[in-house]
mmCIF file of C-alpha atoms in Angstrom:
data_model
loop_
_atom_site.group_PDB
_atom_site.id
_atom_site.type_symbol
_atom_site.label_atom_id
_atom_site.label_comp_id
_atom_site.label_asym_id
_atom_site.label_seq_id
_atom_site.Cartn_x
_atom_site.Cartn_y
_atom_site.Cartn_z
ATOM 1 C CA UNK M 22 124.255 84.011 54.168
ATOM 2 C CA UNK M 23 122.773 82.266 56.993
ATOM 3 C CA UNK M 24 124.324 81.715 60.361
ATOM 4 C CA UNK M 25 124.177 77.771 60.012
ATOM 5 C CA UNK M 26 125.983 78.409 56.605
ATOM 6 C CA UNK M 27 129.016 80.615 58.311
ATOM 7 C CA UNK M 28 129.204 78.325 60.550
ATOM 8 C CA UNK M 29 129.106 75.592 57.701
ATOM 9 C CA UNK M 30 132.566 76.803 56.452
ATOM 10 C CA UNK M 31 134.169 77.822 58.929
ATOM 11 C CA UNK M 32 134.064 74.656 60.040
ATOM 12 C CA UNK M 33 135.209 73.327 56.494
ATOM 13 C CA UNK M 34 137.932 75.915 56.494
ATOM 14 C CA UNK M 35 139.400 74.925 59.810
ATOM 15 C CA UNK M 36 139.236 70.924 58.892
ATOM 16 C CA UNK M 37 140.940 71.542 55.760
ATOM 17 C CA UNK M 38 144.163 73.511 57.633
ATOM 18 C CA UNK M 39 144.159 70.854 60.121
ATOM 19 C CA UNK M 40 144.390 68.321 57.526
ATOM 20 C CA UNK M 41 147.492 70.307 56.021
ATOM 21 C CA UNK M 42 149.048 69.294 59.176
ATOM 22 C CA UNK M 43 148.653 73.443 60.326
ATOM 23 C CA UNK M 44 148.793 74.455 63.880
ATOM 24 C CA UNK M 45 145.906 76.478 64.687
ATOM 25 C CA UNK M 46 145.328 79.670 66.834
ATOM 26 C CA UNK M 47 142.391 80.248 68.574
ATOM 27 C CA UNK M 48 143.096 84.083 68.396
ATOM 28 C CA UNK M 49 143.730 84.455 64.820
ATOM 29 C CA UNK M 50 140.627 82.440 63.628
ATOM 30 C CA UNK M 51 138.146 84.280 66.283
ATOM 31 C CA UNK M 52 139.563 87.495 64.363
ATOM 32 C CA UNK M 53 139.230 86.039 60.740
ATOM 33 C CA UNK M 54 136.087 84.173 60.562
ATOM 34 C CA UNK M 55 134.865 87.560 63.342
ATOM 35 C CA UNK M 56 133.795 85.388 65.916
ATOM 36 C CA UNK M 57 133.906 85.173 69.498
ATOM 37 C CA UNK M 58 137.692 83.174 71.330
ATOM 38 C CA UNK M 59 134.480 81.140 72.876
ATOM 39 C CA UNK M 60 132.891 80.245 69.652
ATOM 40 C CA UNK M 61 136.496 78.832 68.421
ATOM 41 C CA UNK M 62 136.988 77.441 71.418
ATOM 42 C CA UNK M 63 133.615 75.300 71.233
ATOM 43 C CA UNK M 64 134.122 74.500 67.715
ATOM 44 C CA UNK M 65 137.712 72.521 68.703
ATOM 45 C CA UNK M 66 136.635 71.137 72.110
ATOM 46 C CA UNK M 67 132.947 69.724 71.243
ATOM 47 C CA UNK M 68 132.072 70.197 67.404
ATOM 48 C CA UNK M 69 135.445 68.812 65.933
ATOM 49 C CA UNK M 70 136.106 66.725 68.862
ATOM 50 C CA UNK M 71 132.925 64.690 68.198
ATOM 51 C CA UNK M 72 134.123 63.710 64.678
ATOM 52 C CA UNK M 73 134.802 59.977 64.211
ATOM 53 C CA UNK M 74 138.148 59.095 63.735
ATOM 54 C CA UNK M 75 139.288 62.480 63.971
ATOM 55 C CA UNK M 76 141.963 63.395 67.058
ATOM 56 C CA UNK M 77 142.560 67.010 67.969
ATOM 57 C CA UNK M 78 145.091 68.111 70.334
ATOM 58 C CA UNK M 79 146.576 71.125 72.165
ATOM 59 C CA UNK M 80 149.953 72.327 71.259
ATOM 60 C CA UNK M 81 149.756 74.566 74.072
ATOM 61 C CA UNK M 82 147.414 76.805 75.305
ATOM 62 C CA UNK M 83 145.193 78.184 72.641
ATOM 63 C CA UNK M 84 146.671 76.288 69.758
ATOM 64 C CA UNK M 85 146.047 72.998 68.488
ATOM 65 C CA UNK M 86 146.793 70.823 65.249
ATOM 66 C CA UNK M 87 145.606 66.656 64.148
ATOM 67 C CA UNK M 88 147.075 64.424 66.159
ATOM 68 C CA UNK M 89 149.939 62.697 64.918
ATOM 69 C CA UNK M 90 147.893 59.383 64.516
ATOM 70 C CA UNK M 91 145.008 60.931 62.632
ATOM 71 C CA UNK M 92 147.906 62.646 60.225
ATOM 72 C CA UNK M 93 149.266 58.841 59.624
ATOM 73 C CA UNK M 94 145.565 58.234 59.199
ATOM 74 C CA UNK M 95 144.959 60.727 56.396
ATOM 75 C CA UNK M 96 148.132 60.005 54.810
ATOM 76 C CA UNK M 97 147.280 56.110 54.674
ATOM 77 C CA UNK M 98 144.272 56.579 53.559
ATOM 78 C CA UNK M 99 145.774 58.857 50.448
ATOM 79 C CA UNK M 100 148.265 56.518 49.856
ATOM 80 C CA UNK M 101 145.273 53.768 49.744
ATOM 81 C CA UNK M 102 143.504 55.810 47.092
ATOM 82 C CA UNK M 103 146.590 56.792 45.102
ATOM 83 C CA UNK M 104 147.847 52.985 44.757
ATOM 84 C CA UNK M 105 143.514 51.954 43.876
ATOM 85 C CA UNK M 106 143.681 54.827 41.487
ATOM 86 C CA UNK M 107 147.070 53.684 39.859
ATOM 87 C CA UNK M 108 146.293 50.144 39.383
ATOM 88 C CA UNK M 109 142.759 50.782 37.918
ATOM 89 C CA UNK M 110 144.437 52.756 35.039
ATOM 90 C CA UNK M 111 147.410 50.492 35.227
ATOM 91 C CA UNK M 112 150.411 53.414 35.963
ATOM 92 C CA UNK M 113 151.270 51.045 38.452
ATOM 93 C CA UNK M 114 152.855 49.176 35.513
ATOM 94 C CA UNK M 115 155.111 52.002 34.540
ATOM 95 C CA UNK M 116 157.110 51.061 37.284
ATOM 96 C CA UNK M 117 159.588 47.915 38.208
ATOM 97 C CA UNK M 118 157.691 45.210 40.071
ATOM 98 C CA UNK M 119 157.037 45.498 43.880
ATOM 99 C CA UNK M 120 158.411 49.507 43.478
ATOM 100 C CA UNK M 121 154.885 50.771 43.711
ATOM 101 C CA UNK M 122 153.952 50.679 47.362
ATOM 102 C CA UNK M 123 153.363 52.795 50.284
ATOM 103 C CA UNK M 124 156.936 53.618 50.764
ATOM 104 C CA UNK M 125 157.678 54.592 47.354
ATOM 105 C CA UNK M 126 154.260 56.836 47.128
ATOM 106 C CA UNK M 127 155.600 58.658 50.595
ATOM 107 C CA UNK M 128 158.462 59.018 48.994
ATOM 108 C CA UNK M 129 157.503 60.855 46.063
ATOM 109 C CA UNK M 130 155.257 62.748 47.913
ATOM 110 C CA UNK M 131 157.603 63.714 50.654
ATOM 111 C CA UNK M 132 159.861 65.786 48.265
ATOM 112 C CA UNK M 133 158.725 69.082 47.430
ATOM 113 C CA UNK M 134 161.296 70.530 46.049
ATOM 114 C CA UNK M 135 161.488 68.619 42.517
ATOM 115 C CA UNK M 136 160.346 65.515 41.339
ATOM 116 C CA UNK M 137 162.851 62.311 41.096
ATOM 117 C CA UNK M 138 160.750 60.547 38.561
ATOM 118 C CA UNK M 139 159.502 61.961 34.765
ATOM 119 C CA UNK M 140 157.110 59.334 32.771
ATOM 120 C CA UNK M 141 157.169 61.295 29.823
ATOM 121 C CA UNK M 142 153.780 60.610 27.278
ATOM 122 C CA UNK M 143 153.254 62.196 23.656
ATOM 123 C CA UNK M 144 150.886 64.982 24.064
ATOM 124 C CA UNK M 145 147.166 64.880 23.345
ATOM 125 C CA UNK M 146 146.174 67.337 20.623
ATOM 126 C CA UNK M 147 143.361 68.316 22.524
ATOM 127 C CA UNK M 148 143.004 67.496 26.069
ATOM 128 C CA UNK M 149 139.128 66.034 26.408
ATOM 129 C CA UNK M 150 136.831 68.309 28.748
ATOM 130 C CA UNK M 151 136.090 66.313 31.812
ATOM 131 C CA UNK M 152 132.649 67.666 31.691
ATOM 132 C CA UNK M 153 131.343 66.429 27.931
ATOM 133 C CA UNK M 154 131.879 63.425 26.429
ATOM 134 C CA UNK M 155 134.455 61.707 28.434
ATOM 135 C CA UNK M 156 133.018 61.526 31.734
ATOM 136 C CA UNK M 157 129.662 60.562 30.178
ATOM 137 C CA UNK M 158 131.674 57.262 28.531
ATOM 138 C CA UNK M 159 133.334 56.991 31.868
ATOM 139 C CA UNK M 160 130.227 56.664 33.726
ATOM 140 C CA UNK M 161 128.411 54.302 31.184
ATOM 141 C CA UNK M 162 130.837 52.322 30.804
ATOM 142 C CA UNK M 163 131.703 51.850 35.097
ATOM 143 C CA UNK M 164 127.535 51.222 34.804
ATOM 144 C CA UNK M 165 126.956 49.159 31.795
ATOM 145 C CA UNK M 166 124.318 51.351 29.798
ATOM 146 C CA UNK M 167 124.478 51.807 26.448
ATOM 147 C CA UNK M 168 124.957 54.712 24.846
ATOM 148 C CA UNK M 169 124.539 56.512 21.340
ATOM 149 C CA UNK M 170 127.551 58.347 19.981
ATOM 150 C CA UNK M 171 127.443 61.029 17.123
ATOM 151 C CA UNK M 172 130.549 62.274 15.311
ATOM 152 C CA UNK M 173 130.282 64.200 11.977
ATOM 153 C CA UNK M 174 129.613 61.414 9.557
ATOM 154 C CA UNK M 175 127.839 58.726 11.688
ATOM 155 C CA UNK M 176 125.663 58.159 14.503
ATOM 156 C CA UNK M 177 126.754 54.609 16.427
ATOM 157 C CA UNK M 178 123.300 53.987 18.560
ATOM 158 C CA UNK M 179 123.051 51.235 21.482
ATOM 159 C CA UNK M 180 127.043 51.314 21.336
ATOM 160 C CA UNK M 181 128.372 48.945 24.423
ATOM 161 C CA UNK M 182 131.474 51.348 25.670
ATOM 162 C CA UNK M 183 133.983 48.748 27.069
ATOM 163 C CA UNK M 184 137.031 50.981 27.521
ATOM 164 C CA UNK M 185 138.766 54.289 26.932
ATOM 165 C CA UNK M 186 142.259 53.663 26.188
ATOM 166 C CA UNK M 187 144.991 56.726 25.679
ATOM 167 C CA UNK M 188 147.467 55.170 23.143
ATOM 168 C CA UNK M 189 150.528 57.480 21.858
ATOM 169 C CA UNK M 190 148.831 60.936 21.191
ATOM 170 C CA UNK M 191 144.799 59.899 21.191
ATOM 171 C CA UNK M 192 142.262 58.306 23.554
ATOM 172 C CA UNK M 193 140.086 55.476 21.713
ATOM 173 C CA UNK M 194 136.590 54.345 22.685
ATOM 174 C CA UNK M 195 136.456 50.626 22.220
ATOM 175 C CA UNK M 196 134.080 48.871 22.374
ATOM 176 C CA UNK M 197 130.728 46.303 20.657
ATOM 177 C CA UNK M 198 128.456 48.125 18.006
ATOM 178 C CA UNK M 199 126.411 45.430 16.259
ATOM 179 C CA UNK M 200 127.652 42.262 18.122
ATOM 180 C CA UNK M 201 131.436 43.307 16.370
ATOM 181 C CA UNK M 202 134.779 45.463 17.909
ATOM 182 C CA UNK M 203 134.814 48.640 17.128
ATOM 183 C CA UNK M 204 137.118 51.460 17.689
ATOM 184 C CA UNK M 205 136.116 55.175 17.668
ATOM 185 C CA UNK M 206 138.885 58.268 17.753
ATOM 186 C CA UNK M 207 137.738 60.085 20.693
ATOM 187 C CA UNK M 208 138.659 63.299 18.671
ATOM 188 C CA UNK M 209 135.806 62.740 16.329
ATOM 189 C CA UNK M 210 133.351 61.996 18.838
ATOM 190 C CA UNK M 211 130.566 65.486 19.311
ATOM 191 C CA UNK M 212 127.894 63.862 21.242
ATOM 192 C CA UNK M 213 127.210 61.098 23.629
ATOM 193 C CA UNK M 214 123.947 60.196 25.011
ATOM 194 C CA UNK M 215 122.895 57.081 27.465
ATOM 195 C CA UNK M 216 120.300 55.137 26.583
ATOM 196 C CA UNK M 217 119.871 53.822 30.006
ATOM 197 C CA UNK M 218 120.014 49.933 28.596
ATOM 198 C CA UNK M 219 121.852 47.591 30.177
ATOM 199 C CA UNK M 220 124.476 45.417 28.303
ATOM 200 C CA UNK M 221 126.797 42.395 29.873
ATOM 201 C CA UNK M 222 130.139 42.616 29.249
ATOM 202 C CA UNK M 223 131.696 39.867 27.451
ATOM 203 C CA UNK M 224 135.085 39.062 29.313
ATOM 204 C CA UNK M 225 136.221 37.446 26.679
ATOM 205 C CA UNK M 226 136.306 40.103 24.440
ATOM 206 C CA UNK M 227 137.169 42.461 27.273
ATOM 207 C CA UNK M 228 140.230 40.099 27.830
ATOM 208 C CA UNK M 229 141.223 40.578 24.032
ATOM 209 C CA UNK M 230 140.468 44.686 24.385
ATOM 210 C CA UNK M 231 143.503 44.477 26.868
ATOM 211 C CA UNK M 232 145.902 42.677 25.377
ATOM 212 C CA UNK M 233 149.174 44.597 24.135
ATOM 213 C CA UNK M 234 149.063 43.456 20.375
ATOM 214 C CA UNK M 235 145.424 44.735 20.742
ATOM 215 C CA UNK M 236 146.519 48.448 21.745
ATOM 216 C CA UNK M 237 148.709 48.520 19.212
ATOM 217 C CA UNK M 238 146.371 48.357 16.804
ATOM 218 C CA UNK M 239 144.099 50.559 17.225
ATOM 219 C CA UNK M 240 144.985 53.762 15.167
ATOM 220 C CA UNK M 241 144.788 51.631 12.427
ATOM 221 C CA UNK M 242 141.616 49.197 13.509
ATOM 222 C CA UNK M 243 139.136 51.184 11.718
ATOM 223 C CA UNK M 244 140.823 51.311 8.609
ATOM 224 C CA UNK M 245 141.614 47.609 8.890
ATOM 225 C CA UNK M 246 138.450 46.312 9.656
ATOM 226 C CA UNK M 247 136.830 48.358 6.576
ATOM 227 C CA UNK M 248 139.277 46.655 4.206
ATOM 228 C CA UNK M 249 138.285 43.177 5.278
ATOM 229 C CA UNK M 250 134.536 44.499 4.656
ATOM 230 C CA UNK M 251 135.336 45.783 0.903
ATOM 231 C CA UNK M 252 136.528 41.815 0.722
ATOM 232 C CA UNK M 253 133.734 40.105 1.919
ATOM 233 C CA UNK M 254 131.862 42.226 -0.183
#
């Protein structure tokens, strides 16, 4: 390992315990990371120092911790991503109106000792692997590319993913495969691959993909929209 790379994470390393709101000692890093008091000493006072936005100070003489405004920093800035997060996969809505705010996330995350709230959801037979299908889907579908999907049986090529929605025990792929709706089972689904074509969304449709009566209907959608077919036919 190089010395730029030591240096690398140790600087990482002491970042991430300031961020946990640790106080620091000069001493006991210099003995860890087997460095000089000097070397520790420069990293606080001119290395970390120089970060923007970031405000070090000395608890007393060899020890120092984040500032208390770079702390309420951090934790806004959490609480900013946790409320983004929650809205763009709508568990904001779990909650009563105007509940789900700053105050209510600090809250929650203030108690460590047990949890005041349980949103209790049927369990997935299989939880999806982040790294296979799902976060391919997720990623076409954020960037508009088509994709081809193969299950078992069938092979849905330049298939316009709209949206992945968990309903009850199963996530569901919707979205347009030959100008129509269509609904996959994620639990069928063995291999996705982008085409790298772009498609416009049709907000219309999208609209209708996120309406309640919608949702409810997909576990039976494919089954539905195969009997109508035997009609016409």
């Amino acid at each position: 390992m190089s010395e730029y790379d030591r240096f690398s994470i140790r600087i990482c390393m002491i970042l991430e315990r300031l961020f946990l709101g640790e106080t620091l000692s000069i001493n006991e890093l210099a003995n860890e990371f087997n460095v000089s008091k000097k070397t520790i000493s420069r990293d606080f006072n001119e290395r970390l120092a120089n970060l923007l936005r970031i405000e070090i100070e000395m608890v007393k003489k060899g020890q120092y911790k984040l500032s208390e405004n770079s702390m309420s920093l951090l934790r806004n800035n959490r609480y900013r991503g946790i409320l983004e997060f929650s809205k763009v996969i709508d568990i904001d809505k779990l909650f009563p109106k105007q509940v789900f705010d700053y105050k209510f996330i600090s809250a929650l995350l203030s108690n460590k000792n047990h949890s005041p709230c349980i949103v209790y959801v049927d369990s997935l037979k299989e939880q999806p692997n982040v790294y296979g299908p799902f976060l391919t889907i997720i990623q076409a579908t954020i960037n508009k590319t088509l994709i081809t999907i193969k299950t078992n049986n069938e092979v849905f090529d330049h298939f316009a993913p709209y949206k992945l929605i968990k309903f009850k025990s199963h996530w569901y792929l919707v979205g347009i495969y030959e100008k129509k709706f269509h609904v996959i089972n994620y639990d069928v689904i063995k291999e996705v691959l982008v085409i790298g074509v772009l498609f416009d969304v049709d907000v219309y449709k999208l609209q209708k993909i996120e309406e309640e009566s919608f949702i409810q209907s997909l576990p039976h959608f494919c089954y539905v929209m195969r009997v109508f077919q035997e009609e016409k036919n």
